[in-house]
PDB file of C-alpha atoms in Angstrom:
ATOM      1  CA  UNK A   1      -8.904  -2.243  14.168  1.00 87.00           C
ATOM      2  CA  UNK A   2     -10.497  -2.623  10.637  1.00 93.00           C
ATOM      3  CA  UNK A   3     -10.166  -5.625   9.294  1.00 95.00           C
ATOM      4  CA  UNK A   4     -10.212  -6.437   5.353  1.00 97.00           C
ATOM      5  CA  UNK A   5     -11.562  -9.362   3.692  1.00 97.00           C
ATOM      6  CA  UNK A   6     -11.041 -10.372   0.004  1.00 97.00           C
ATOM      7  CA  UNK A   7     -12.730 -12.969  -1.812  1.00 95.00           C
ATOM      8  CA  UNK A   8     -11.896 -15.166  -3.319  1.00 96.00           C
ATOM      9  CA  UNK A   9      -8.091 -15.678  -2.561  1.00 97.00           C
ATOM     10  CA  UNK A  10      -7.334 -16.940  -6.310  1.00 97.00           C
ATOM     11  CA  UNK A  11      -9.029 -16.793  -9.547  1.00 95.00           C
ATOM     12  CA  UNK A  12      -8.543 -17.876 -12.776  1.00 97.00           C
ATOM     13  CA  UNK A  13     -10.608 -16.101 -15.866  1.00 96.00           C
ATOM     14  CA  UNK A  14     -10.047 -16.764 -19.577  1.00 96.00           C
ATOM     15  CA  UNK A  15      -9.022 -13.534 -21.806  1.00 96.00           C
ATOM     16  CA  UNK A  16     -11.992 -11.498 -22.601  1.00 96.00           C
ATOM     17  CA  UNK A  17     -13.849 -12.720 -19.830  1.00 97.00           C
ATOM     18  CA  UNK A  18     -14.938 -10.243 -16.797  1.00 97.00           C
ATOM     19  CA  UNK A  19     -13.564 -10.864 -13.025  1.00 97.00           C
ATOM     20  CA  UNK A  20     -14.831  -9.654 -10.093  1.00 97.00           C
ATOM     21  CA  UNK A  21     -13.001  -9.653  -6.699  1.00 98.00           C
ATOM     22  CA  UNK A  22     -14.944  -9.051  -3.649  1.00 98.00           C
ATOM     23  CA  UNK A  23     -13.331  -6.834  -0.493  1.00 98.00           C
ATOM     24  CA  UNK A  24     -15.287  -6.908   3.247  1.00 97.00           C
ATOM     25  CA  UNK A  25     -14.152  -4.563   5.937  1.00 97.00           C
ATOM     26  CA  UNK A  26     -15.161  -5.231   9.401  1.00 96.00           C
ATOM     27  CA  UNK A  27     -17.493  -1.721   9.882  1.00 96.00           C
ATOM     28  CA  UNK A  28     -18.424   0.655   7.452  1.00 96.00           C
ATOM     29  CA  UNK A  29     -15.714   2.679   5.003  1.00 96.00           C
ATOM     30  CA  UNK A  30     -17.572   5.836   4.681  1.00 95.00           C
ATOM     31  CA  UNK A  31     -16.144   8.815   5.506  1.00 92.00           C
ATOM     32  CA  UNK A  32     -17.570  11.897   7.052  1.00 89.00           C
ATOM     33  CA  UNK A  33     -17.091  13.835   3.684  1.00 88.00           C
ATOM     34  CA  UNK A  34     -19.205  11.315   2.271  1.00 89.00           C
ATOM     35  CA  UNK A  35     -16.752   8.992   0.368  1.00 91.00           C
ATOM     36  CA  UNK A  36     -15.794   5.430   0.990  1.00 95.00           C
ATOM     37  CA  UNK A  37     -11.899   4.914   2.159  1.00 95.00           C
ATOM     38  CA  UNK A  38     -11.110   2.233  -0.361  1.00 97.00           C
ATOM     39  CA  UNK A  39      -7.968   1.621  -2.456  1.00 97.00           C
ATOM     40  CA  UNK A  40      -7.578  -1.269  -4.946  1.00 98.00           C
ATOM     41  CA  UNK A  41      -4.009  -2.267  -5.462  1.00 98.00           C
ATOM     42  CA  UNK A  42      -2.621  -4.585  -8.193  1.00 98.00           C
ATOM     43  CA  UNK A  43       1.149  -6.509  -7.799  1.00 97.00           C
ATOM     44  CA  UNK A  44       2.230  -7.705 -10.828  1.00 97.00           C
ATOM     45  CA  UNK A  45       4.815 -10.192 -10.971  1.00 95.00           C
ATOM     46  CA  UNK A  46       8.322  -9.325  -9.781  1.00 94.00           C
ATOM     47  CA  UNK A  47       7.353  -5.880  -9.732  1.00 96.00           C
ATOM     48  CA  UNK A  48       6.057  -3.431  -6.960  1.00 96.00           C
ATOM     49  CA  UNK A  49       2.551  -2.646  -6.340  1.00 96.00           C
ATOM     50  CA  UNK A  50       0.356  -0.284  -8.496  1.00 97.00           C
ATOM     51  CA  UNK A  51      -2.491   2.165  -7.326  1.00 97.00           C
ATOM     52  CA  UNK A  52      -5.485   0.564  -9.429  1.00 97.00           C
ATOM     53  CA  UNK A  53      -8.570   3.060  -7.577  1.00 97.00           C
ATOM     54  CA  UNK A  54      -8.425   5.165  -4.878  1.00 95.00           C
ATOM     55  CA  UNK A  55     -11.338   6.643  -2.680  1.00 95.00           C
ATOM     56  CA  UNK A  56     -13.997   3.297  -3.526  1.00 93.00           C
ATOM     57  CA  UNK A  57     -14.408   4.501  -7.368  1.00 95.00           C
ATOM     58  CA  UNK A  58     -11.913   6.487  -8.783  1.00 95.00           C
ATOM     59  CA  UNK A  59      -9.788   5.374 -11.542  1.00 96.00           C
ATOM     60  CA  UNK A  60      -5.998   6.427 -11.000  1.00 94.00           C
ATOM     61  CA  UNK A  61      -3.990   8.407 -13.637  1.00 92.00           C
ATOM     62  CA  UNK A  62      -2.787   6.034 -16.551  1.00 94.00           C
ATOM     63  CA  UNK A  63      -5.222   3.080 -15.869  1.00 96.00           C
ATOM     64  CA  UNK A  64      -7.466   1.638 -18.383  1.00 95.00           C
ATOM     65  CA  UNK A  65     -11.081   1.492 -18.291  1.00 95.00           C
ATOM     66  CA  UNK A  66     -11.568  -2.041 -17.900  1.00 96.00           C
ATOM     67  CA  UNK A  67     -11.259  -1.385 -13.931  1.00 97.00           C
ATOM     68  CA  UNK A  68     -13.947  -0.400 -12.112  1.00 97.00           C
ATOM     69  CA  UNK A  69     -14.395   0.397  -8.638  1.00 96.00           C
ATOM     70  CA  UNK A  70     -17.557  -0.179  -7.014  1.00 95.00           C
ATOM     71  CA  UNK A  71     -19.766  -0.388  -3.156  1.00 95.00           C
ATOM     72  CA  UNK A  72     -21.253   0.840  -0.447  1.00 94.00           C
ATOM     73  CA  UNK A  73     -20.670   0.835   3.160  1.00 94.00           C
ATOM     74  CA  UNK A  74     -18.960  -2.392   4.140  1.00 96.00           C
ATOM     75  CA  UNK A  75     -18.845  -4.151   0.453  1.00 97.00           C
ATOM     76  CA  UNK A  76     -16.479  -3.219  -2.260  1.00 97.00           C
ATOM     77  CA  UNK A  77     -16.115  -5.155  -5.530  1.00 98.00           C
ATOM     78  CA  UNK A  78     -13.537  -4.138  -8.248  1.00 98.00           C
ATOM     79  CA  UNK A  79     -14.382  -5.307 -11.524  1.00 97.00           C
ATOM     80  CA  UNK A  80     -12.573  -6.050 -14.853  1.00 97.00           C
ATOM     81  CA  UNK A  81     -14.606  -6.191 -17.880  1.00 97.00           C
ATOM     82  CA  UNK A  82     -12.297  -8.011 -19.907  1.00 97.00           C
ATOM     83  CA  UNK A  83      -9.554  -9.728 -18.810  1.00 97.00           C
ATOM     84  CA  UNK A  84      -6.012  -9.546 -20.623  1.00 96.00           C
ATOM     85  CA  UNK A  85      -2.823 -11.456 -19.560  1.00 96.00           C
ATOM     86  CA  UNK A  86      -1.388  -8.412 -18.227  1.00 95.00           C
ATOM     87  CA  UNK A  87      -3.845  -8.185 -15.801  1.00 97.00           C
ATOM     88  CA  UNK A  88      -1.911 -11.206 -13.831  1.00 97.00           C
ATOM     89  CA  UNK A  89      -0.855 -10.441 -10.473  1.00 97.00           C
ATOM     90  CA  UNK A  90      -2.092 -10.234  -7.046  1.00 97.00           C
ATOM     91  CA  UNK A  91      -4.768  -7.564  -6.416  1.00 98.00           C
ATOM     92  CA  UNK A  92      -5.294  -5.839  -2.721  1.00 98.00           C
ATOM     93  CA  UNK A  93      -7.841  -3.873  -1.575  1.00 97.00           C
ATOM     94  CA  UNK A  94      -6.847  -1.596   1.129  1.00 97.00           C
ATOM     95  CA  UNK A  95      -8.957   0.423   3.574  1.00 97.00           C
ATOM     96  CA  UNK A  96      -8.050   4.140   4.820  1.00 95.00           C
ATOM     97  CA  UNK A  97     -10.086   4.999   7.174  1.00 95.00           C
ATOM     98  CA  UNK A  98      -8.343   4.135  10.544  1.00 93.00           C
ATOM     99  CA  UNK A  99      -4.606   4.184  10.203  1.00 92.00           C
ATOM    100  CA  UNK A 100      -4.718   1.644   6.684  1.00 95.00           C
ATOM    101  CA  UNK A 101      -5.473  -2.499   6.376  1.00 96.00           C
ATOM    102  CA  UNK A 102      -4.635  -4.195   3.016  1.00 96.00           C
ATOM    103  CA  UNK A 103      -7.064  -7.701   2.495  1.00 96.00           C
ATOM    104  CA  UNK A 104      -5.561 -10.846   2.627  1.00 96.00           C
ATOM    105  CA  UNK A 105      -4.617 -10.236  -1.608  1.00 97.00           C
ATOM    106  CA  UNK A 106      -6.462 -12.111  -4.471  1.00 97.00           C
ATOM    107  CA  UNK A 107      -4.698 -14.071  -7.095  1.00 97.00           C
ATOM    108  CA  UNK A 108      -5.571 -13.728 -10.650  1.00 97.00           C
ATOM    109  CA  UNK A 109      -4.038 -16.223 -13.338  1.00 97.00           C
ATOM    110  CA  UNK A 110      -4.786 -16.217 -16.949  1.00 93.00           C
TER     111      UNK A 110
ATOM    112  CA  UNK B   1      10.075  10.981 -12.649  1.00 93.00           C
ATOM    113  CA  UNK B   2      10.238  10.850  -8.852  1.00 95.00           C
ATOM    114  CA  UNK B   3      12.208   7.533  -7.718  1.00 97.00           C
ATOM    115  CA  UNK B   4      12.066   5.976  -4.527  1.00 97.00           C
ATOM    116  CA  UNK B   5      15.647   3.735  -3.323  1.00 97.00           C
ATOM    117  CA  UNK B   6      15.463   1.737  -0.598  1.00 97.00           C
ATOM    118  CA  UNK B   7      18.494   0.936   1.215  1.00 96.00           C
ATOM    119  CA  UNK B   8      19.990  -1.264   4.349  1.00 94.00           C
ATOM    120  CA  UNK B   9      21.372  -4.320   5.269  1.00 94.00           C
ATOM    121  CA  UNK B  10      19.735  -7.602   3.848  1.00 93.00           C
ATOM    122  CA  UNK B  11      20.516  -9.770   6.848  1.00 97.00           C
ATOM    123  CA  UNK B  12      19.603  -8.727  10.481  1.00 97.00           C
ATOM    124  CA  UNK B  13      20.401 -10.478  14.005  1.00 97.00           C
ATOM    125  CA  UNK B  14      17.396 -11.430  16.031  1.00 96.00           C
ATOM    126  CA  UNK B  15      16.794  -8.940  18.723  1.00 96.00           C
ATOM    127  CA  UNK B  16      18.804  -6.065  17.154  1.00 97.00           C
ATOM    128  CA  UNK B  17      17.766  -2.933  15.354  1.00 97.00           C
ATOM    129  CA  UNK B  18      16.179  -3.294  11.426  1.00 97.00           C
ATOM    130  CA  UNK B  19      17.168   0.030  10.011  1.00 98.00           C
ATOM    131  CA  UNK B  20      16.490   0.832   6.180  1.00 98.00           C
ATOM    132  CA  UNK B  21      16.794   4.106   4.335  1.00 98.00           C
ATOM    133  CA  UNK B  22      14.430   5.511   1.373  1.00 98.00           C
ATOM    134  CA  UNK B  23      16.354   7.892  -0.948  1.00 97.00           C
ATOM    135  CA  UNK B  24      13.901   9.723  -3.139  1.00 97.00           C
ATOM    136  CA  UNK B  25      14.741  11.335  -6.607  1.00 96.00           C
ATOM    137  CA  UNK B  26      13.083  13.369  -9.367  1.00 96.00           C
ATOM    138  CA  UNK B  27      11.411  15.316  -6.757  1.00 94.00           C
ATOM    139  CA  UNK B  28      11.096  16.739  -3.397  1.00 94.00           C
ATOM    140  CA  UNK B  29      10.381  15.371  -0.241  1.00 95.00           C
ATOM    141  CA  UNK B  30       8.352  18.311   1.457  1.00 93.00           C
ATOM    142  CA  UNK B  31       4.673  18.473   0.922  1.00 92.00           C
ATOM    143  CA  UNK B  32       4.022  14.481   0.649  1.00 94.00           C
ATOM    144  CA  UNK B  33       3.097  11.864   3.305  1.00 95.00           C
ATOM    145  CA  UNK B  34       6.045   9.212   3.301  1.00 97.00           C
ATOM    146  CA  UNK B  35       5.058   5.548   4.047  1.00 97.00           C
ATOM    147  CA  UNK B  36       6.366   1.793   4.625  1.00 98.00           C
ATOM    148  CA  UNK B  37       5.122  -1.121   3.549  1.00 98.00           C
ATOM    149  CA  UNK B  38       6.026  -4.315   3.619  1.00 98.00           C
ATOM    150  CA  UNK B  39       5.236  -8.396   1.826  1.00 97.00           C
ATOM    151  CA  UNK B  40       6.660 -11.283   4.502  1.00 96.00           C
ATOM    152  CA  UNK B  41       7.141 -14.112   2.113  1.00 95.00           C
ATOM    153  CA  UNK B  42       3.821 -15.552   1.242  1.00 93.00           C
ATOM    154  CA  UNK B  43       1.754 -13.282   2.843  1.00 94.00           C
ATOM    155  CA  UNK B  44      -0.128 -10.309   1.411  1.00 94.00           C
ATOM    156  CA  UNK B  45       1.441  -6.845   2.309  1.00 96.00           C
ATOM    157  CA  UNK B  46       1.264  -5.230   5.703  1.00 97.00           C
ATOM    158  CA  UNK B  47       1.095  -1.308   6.035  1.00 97.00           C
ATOM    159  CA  UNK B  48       3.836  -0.052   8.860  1.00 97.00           C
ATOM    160  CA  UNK B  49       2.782   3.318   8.635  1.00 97.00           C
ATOM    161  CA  UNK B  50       3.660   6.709   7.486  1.00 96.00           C
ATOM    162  CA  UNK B  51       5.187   9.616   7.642  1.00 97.00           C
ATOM    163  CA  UNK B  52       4.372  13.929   6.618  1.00 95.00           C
ATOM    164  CA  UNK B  53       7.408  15.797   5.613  1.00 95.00           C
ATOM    165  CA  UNK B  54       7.066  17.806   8.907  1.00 94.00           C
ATOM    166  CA  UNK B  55       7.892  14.748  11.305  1.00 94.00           C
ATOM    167  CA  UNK B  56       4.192  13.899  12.041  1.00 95.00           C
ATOM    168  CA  UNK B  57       3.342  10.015  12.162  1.00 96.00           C
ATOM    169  CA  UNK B  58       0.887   7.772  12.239  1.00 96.00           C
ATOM    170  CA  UNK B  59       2.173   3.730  12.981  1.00 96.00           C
ATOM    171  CA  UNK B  60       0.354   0.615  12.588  1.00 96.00           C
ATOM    172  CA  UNK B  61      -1.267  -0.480  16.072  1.00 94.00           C
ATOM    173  CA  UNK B  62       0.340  -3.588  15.486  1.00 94.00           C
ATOM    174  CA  UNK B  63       3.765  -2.212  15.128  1.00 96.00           C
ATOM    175  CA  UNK B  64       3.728   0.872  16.757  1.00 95.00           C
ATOM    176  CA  UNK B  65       5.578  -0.082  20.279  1.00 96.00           C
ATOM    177  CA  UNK B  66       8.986  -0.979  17.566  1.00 97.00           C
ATOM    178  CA  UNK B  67       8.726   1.344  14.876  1.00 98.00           C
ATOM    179  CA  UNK B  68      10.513   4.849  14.470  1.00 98.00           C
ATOM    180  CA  UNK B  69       9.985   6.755  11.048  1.00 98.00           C
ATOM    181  CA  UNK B  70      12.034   9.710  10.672  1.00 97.00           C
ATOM    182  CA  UNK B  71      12.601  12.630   7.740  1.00 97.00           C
ATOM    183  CA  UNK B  72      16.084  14.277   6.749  1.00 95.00           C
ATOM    184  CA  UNK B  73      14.504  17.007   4.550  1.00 94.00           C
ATOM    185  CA  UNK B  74      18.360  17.951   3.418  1.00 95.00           C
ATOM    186  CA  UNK B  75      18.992  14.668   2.206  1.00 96.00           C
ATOM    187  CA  UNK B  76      15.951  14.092   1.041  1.00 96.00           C
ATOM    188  CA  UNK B  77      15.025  10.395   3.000  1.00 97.00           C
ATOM    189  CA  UNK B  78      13.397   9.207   4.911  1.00 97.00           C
ATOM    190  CA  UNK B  79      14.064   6.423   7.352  1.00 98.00           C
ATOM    191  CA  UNK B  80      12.732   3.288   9.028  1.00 98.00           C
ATOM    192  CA  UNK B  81      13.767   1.556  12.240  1.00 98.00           C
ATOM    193  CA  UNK B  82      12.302  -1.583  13.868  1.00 97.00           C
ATOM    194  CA  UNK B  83      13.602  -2.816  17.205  1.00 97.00           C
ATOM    195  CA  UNK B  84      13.862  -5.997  18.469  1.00 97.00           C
ATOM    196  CA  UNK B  85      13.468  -8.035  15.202  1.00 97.00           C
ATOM    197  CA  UNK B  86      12.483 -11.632  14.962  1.00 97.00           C
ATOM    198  CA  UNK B  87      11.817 -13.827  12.090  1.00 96.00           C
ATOM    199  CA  UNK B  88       8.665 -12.432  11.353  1.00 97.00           C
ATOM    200  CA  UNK B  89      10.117  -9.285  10.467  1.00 97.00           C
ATOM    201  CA  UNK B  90      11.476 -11.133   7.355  1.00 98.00           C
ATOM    202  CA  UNK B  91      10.172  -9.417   4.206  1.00 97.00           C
ATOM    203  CA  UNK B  92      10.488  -7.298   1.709  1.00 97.00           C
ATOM    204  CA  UNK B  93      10.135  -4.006   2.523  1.00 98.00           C
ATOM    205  CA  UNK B  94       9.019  -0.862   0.191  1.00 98.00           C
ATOM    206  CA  UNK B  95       8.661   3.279   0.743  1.00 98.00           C
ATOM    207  CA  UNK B  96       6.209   4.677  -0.894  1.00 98.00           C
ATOM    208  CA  UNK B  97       5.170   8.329  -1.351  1.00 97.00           C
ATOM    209  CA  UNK B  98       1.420   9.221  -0.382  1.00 96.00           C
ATOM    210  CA  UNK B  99      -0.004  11.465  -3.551  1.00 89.00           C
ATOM    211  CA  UNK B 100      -3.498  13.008  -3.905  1.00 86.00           C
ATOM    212  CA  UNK B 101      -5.504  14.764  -6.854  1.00 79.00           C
ATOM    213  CA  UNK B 102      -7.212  17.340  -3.331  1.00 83.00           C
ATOM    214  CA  UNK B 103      -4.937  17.786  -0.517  1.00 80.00           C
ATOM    215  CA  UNK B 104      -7.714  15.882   1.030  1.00 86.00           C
ATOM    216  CA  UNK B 105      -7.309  12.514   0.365  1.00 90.00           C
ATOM    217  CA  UNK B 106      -3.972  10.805  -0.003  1.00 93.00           C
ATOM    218  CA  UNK B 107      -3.174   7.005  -1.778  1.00 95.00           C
ATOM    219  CA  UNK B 108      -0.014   5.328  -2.907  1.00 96.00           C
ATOM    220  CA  UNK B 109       1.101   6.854  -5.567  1.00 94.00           C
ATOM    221  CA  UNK B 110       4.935   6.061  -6.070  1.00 96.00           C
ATOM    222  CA  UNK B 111       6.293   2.327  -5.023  1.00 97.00           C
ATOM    223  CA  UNK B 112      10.302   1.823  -4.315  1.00 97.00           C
ATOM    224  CA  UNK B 113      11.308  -1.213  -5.901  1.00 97.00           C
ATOM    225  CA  UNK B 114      11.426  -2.706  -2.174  1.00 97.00           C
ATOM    226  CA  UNK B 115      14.569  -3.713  -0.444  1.00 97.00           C
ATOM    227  CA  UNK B 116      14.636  -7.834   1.156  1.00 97.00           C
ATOM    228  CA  UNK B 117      15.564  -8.059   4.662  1.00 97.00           C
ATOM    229  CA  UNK B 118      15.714 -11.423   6.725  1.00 97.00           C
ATOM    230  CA  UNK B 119      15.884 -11.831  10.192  1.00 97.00           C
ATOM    231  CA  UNK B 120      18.538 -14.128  11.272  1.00 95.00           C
ATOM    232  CA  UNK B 121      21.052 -15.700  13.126  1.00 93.00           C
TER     233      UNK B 121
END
């Protein structure tokens, strides 16, 4: 089984500021076709998750461009370039490739 | 606006049967992968698995010896059953539809609003 590492479990970044969160899977996420099996997840308070990027980089419908979706192989980072206090929640990475892992979730406060 | 219901009971005996229902609206059932998901309180989310319109599906190792997923195409649902509950089981538990931009590769497009079940006696 894969197994999906996030780092680090909570953060807390001033508005404006960037954030980074940092996702590990236990082999290598890319695909035969030559993309990486990566999802990035975001949970926002009492509501249900939200598809934040899907295959490693791309940006889903309706998302701004402040998310960014980056990696290689067994390392995946998804970035915020500025930080607003909507952005709270819990974000997940999520791998695809064999049957699908979330990461252990990373906390963002404001 | 496609809408995803889940539905069941909130409490379930140890040992017995966890069986919830996902009614989806705004949209048709064929065509998409159908999956479940679900948070155990203060934990991170754990996938269960999914589900293609056909009946083909593909369970979490973990979970795959309990769990049953199942498709009623005329009433639009589909279904998930978990034998021999214990505590652990106790989360809240969300369908989602699988969507994709290719036919190739398929994410989580469309969250239910998740349903709570607890195990207990």
């Amino acid at each position: 089984d894969i197994v999906v590492t996030q780092s680090p479990l909570s953060l807390s970044v001033n508005p404006g500021e960037p954030a980074s969160i940092s996702c590990r899977s236990s082999q290598s996420l890319l695909h035969g076709t030559g993309n990486y099996y990566l999802d990035w997840y975001l949970q926002k308070p009492g509501q249900s998750p939200q598809v934040l990027i899907y295959r490693g980089f791309n940006r889903a419908s309706g998302v701004p461009d402040r998310f960014s979706g980056s990696g290689s192989g067994t390392d995946f980072t998804l970035k915020i370039s500025r930080v607003e206090a909507d952005d709270v929640g819990v974000y997940y990475c999520m791998q695809t490739l064999q049957h699908r892992t979330f990461g252990q979730g990373t906390k963002l406060e404001i | 606006q496609v809408l995803l219901q889940e539905s069941g009971p909130g409490l379930v005996t140890p040992s017995e049967t966890l069986s919830l229902t996902c009614a989806v609206s705004g949209g048709s059932i064929n065509y998409y992968y159908w999956s479940w998901i679900r948070k155990p309180p203060g934990k991170g989310l754990e996938w269960i698995g999914y589900i293609f319109y056909t009946g083909n599906t593909k369970y979490s190792p973990s979970l795959q010896s309990r769990v049953t997923m199942s498709v009623d195409t005329s009433k639009n649902q589909v279904s998930l059953n978990l034998d021999s509950v214990t505590a652990a089981d106790t989360a809240v538990y969300y369908c989602a539809r699988l969507g994709s931009v290719d036919n190739y590769y398929f994410y989580i497009d469309i969250w239910g609003r998740g349903t709570t079940v607890a195990v207990s006696s």
